[in-house]
Every structure is written in C-alpha cells, then in structure tokens.
Amino acid sequence: MPTSTQTQSADQPAVRTSDVFIYLAMGIFFGVVLILSEVVSWFRIQEMFRFQSFHMYGIIGSAVAVAAVSLQILKRTNATTIRGEPITIKDKPWNKGANQLIGGTFFGLGWGLLGACPGPIYALIGAGITPVIVGLLAALLGALTYGYLKPNLPH
C-alpha cells in the first residue's frame, strides 16, 4: 500500500490525508449550497420538468456558463494543480450524438422519476430524507449493470 509520499501509479499520485479533509469540507459546502438553493427539492425538480418555473433552468444555465468560462481560463493560463502538476483537459468525441442522446434520455428519465439527479442524492440523505436511499441503490445498480454490459455495447 502506498504511503503519502509514494505514488500509486505514474499518472495518479497518492492521496494525502490533508487532501481528504479538504475534499470532505468542499463536499459538505457543496451539499449545503445544493440544499439552500433548493436544487435538491423534489418540488423544484417537478416544476422544471413541467416547465412551470425558471428556477432550475437558471441554476443549470449559470453552472454551464461558469464551467465554460472556468475551462477556458484553465486551458489558456496553463493552470497547474496545488501540487504543481499541469491540468490537461482532453476533448471528448461526439460520436454523432447517439451515445449522448441515449445516455441523456436514461439519465433524464431516472431524474424525473426519482426527483433527484445522482449528485444531490447524497445531500438529500444527509438532510435526513432517507427514502432517497432506494434511488441511490438503484443508481448504483444501474452503474454496475452498465459496467458489466459495457464490453458488449458499441462505443
């Protein structure tokens, strides 16, 4: 088992204990933001899917805009990690859109049926909405199923 000074592989350095606390704090902060912005609210999600409110579209749109600007800044400034390693962002193939369309459809159906996308599921569980554990288990089962079937799927 690698120590905090050894690396796991040439591409991925070992995780330091201090890093884990930073990641945990960032995750808790993000969860609080999700709760306070009502992004995890089942009612807000249903309003979005019924086109009754702009709230969720505004949040998603602003997140896309912030991500686009942030990625451009990272690419143009040759940014590095806190350890000084270069940040590389590889382009993803479009695949004529079929994979994205099929995957997006399944994702959207699950999101609409459950009323939560995978990220906020943890925030909902942390907020005490324990029935969402069923959705988490279903998402994990879906991911395991995809991992099992992936070698047989067209890519």
Short mmCIF file of C-alpha atoms in Angstrom, two decimals:
data_model
loop_
_atom_site.label_atom_id
_atom_site.label_comp_id
_atom_site.label_asym_id
_atom_site.label_seq_id
_atom_site.Cartn_x
_atom_site.Cartn_y
_atom_site.Cartn_z
CA MET A 1 0.00 0.00 0.00
CA PRO A 2 1.48 3.36 -0.97
CA THR A 3 2.38 5.89 1.68
CA SER A 4 1.59 9.58 1.40
CA THR A 5 4.96 10.19 -0.30
CA GLN A 6 4.79 7.30 -2.77
CA THR A 7 2.66 7.33 -5.88
CA GLN A 8 0.07 4.73 -6.81
CA SER A 9 0.98 4.91 -10.49
CA ALA A 10 2.82 7.20 -12.86
CA ASP A 11 -0.44 9.03 -13.66
CA GLN A 12 -2.07 9.28 -10.25
CA PRO A 13 -0.28 10.41 -7.08
CA ALA A 14 -1.25 9.03 -3.67
CA VAL A 15 -3.95 10.92 -1.79
CA ARG A 16 -2.65 12.73 1.27
CA THR A 17 -4.64 12.71 4.50
CA SER A 18 -4.84 16.50 4.42
CA ASP A 19 -6.36 16.26 0.93
CA VAL A 20 -9.16 14.05 2.23
CA PHE A 21 -10.19 16.70 4.75
CA ILE A 22 -10.14 19.39 2.05
CA TYR A 23 -12.30 17.21 -0.22
CA LEU A 24 -14.68 16.45 2.64
CA ALA A 25 -15.03 20.14 3.53
CA MET A 26 -15.64 21.05 -0.11
CA GLY A 27 -18.26 18.29 -0.41
CA ILE A 28 -20.07 19.46 2.73
CA PHE A 29 -20.01 23.05 1.47
CA PHE A 30 -21.37 21.95 -1.93
CA GLY A 31 -24.12 19.93 -0.22
CA VAL A 32 -25.15 22.96 1.85
CA VAL A 33 -25.26 25.10 -1.32
CA LEU A 34 -27.46 22.48 -3.01
CA ILE A 35 -29.86 22.44 -0.06
CA LEU A 36 -30.03 26.25 0.32
CA SER A 37 -30.52 26.85 -3.42
CA GLU A 38 -33.36 24.29 -3.41
CA VAL A 39 -31.72 22.36 -6.23
CA VAL A 40 -32.43 19.11 -4.40
CA SER A 41 -36.09 19.97 -3.81
CA TRP A 42 -38.39 17.42 -5.40
CA PHE A 43 -40.94 20.19 -5.95
CA ARG A 44 -38.40 22.39 -7.78
CA ILE A 45 -37.38 19.47 -9.99
CA GLN A 46 -41.02 18.70 -10.83
CA GLU A 47 -41.60 22.40 -11.64
CA MET A 48 -38.68 22.20 -14.06
CA PHE A 49 -39.91 19.08 -15.83
CA ARG A 50 -43.40 20.60 -16.11
CA PHE A 51 -41.98 23.92 -17.40
CA GLN A 52 -43.67 25.76 -14.52
CA SER A 53 -40.62 27.61 -13.18
CA PHE A 54 -37.35 29.08 -14.45
CA HIS A 55 -35.53 28.43 -11.12
CA MET A 56 -33.76 25.19 -12.07
CA TYR A 57 -33.06 26.27 -15.65
CA GLY A 58 -31.43 29.42 -14.30
CA ILE A 59 -29.22 27.45 -11.92
CA ILE A 60 -28.26 24.87 -14.55
CA GLY A 61 -27.62 27.58 -17.14
CA SER A 62 -25.43 29.59 -14.76
CA ALA A 63 -23.50 26.42 -13.85
CA VAL A 64 -22.87 25.70 -17.55
CA ALA A 65 -21.71 29.29 -18.09
CA VAL A 66 -19.37 29.20 -15.07
CA ALA A 67 -17.96 25.83 -16.20
CA ALA A 68 -17.37 27.07 -19.76
CA VAL A 69 -15.55 30.20 -18.58
CA SER A 70 -13.56 28.22 -15.97
CA LEU A 71 -12.44 25.64 -18.54
CA GLN A 72 -11.29 28.37 -20.91
CA ILE A 73 -9.32 30.04 -18.11
CA LEU A 74 -7.69 26.71 -17.18
CA LYS A 75 -6.75 26.00 -20.81
CA ARG A 76 -5.44 29.48 -21.63
CA THR A 77 -3.39 30.01 -18.46
CA ASN A 78 -1.73 26.56 -18.44
CA ALA A 79 -3.01 26.11 -14.90
CA THR A 80 -1.50 23.59 -12.51
CA THR A 81 -2.83 21.65 -9.54
CA ILE A 82 -1.93 22.60 -5.98
CA ARG A 83 0.90 20.08 -6.33
CA GLY A 84 2.24 21.86 -9.42
CA GLU A 85 1.12 19.22 -11.93
CA PRO A 86 -0.28 20.52 -15.25
CA ILE A 87 -4.05 20.34 -15.70
CA THR A 88 -4.90 18.68 -19.00
CA ILE A 89 -8.42 18.64 -20.40
CA LYS A 90 -8.93 16.17 -23.21
CA ASP A 91 -11.62 16.61 -25.84
CA LYS A 92 -14.38 14.02 -25.83
CA PRO A 93 -15.60 12.55 -29.11
CA TRP A 94 -19.15 13.49 -30.12
CA ASN A 95 -19.99 10.06 -31.62
CA LYS A 96 -22.69 11.59 -33.83
CA GLY A 97 -24.75 12.26 -30.69
CA ALA A 98 -26.32 8.80 -30.39
CA ASN A 99 -24.50 7.87 -27.16
CA GLN A 100 -25.25 11.25 -25.62
CA LEU A 101 -28.91 11.08 -26.66
CA ILE A 102 -29.44 7.58 -25.29
CA GLY A 103 -27.49 8.24 -22.08
CA GLY A 104 -29.21 11.59 -21.57
CA THR A 105 -32.60 10.01 -22.04
CA PHE A 106 -31.95 7.36 -19.38
CA PHE A 107 -30.46 9.98 -17.06
CA GLY A 108 -33.44 12.30 -17.54
CA LEU A 109 -35.96 9.50 -17.01
CA GLY A 110 -34.28 8.49 -13.78
CA TRP A 111 -34.05 12.11 -12.67
CA GLY A 112 -37.71 12.73 -13.43
CA LEU A 113 -38.93 9.53 -11.77
CA LEU A 114 -36.82 9.93 -8.63
CA GLY A 115 -36.95 13.70 -8.45
CA ALA A 116 -33.20 13.94 -7.89
CA CYS A 117 -30.10 13.55 -10.00
CA PRO A 118 -27.22 11.43 -8.65
CA GLY A 119 -25.14 14.25 -7.09
CA PRO A 120 -27.83 15.67 -4.79
CA ILE A 121 -28.89 12.21 -3.65
CA TYR A 122 -26.10 12.36 -1.05
CA ALA A 123 -27.19 15.83 0.07
CA LEU A 124 -30.79 14.62 0.40
CA ILE A 125 -29.70 11.65 2.50
CA GLY A 126 -27.55 14.00 4.60
CA ALA A 127 -30.58 16.27 5.05
CA GLY A 128 -32.50 13.32 6.52
CA ILE A 129 -34.62 12.39 3.50
CA THR A 130 -33.83 8.70 3.85
CA PRO A 131 -36.28 7.24 1.28
CA VAL A 132 -33.85 8.54 -1.36
CA ILE A 133 -31.56 5.67 -0.32
CA VAL A 134 -33.70 3.50 -2.63
CA GLY A 135 -32.79 5.83 -5.50
CA LEU A 136 -29.11 5.67 -4.55
CA LEU A 137 -29.23 1.87 -4.59
CA ALA A 138 -30.99 1.93 -7.97
CA ALA A 139 -28.35 4.31 -9.37
CA LEU A 140 -25.56 2.06 -8.09
CA LEU A 141 -27.28 -0.99 -9.59
CA GLY A 142 -27.58 0.84 -12.91
CA ALA A 143 -23.88 1.78 -12.83
CA LEU A 144 -22.89 -1.81 -12.03
CA THR A 145 -25.12 -3.10 -14.83
CA TYR A 146 -23.54 -0.67 -17.29
CA GLY A 147 -20.06 -1.71 -16.14
CA TYR A 148 -20.98 -5.34 -16.72
CA LEU A 149 -22.53 -4.70 -20.15
CA LYS A 150 -20.01 -2.09 -21.36
CA PRO A 151 -17.69 -4.55 -23.18
CA ASN A 152 -20.68 -5.71 -25.26
CA LEU A 153 -22.01 -2.22 -26.09
CA PRO A 154 -21.00 -0.23 -29.18
CA HIS A 155 -18.54 2.56 -28.35
#
